[in-house]
Coordinates of C-alpha atoms in Angstrom, one line a residue:
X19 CA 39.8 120.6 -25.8
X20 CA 42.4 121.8 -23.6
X21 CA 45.0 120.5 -25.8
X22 CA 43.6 122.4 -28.8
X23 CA 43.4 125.7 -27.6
X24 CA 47.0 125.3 -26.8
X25 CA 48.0 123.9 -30.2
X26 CA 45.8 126.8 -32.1
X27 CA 47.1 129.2 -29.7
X28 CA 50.6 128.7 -29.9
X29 CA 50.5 128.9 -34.0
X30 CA 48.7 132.1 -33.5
X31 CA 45.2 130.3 -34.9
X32 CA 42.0 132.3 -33.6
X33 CA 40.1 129.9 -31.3
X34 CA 36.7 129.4 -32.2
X35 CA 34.2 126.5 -31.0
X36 CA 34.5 125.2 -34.4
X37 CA 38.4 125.1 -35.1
X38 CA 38.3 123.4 -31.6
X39 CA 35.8 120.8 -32.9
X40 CA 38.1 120.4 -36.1
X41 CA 41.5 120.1 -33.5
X42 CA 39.4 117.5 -31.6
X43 CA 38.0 115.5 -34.3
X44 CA 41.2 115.0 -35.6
X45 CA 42.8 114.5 -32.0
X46 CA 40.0 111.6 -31.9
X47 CA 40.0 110.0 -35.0
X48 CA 42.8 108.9 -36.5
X49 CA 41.4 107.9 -39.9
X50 CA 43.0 109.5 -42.1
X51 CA 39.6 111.8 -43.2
X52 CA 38.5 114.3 -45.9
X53 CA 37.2 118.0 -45.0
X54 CA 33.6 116.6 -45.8
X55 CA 34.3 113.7 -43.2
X56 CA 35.4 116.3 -41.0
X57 CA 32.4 118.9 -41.9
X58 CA 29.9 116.0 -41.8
X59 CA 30.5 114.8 -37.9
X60 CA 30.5 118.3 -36.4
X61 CA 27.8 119.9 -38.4
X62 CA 25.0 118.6 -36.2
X63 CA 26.4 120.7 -33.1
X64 CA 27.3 123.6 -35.0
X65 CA 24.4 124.3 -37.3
X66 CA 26.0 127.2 -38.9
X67 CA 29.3 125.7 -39.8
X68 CA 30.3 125.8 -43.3
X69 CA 32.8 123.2 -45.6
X70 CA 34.7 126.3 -46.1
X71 CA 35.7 127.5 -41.8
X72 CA 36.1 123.6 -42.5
X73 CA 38.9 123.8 -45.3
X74 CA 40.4 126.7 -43.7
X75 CA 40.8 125.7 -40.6
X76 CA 42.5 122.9 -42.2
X77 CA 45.0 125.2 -44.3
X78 CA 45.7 127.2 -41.2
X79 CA 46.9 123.4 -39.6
X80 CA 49.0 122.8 -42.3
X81 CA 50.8 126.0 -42.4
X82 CA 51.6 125.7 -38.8
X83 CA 52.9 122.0 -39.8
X84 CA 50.2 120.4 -37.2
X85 CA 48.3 118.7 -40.3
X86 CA 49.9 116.9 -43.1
X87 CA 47.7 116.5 -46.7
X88 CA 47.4 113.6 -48.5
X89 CA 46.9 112.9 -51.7
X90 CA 47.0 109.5 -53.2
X91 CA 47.4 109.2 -57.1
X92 CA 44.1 107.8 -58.8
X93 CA 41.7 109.4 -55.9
X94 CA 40.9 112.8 -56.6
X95 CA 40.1 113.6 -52.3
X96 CA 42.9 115.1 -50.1
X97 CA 42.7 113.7 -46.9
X98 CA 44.2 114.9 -43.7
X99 CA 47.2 113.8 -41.3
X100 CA 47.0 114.8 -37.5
X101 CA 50.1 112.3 -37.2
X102 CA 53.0 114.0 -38.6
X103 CA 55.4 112.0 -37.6
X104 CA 57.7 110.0 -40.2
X105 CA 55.6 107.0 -41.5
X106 CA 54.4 105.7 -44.7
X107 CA 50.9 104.8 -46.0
X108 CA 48.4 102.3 -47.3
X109 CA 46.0 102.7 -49.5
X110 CA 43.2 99.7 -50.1
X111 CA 42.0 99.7 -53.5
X112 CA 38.9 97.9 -52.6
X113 CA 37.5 100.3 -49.3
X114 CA 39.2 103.1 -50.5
X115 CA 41.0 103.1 -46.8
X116 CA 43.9 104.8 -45.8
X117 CA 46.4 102.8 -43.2
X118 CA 49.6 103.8 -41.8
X119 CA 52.7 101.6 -41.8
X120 CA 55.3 102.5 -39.2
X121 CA 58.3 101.2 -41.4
X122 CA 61.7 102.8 -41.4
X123 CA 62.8 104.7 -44.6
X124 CA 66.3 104.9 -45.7
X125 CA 65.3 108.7 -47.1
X126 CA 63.3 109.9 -43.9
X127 CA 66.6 111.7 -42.3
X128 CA 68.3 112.4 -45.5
X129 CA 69.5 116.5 -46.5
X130 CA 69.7 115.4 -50.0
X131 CA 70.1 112.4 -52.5
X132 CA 72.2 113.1 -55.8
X133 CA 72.5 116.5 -55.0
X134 CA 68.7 117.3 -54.5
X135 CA 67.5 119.0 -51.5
X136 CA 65.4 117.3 -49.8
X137 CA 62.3 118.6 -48.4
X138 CA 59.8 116.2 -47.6
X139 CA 59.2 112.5 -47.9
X140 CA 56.1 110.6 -48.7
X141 CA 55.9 106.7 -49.5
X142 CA 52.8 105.7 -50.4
X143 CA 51.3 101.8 -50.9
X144 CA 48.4 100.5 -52.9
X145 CA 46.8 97.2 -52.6
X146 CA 44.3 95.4 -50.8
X147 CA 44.8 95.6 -47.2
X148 CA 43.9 92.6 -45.1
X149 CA 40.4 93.4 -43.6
X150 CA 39.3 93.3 -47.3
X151 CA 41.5 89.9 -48.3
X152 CA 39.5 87.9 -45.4

């Protein structure tokens, strides 16, 4: 938890037991999860926790750029990035799964294409990934 009072405390985030418990799970857990996933595996130690110091918490990551949201078209749930480096995504139709694909983008580094600014860079995939074609 060391690391996550520093990252909170250099974006100027209040550090509470419970933004520390959202910092770590996400530290811990690469998986791409939900606010509920988040809210649901650190509710038994802090009984008083709410979805909402859950969502919040979040928000306050993404403003600082620590956090990335995802959103993949045909599933209404945003789920969370603690990687933000560059890479793309894939989404398994059939366990609803989201897994990262280090690939290189030809856009990634770009200021602009056809005279649009570019700001930010998402590929997503969609298919079956191979745990589910075994």
């Amino acid at each position: 938890t060391r690391r996550s009072s520093d990252l909170l405390k250099v974006n100027n985030i209040r550090v509470t037991p419970q933004r520390l418990a959202v910092v770590d799970f996400l530290e811990e857990n690469p998986v791409h999860p939900c606010a509920v996933v988040i809210y649901q595996a650190i509710k038994p130690r802090f009984p008083s926790l709410s979805l909402a110091t859950v969502y919040n918490t979040l928000d306050l990551l993404e403003q600082a750029g620590e956090v990335l949201k995802i959103s993949i078209a045909g599933d209404s749930r945003v789920y969370f990035e603690y990687n933000t480096d560059f890479h793309c995504h894939f989404y398994c139709n059939k366990c609803l799964k989201i897994h990262d694909l280090f690939i290189e983008s030809p856009y990634k580094n770009m200021a602009a294409i056809e005279n649009h600014q570019i700001e930010e860079t998402n590929i997503h995939f969609k298919g079956i990934c191979k745990d589910c074609e075994e």
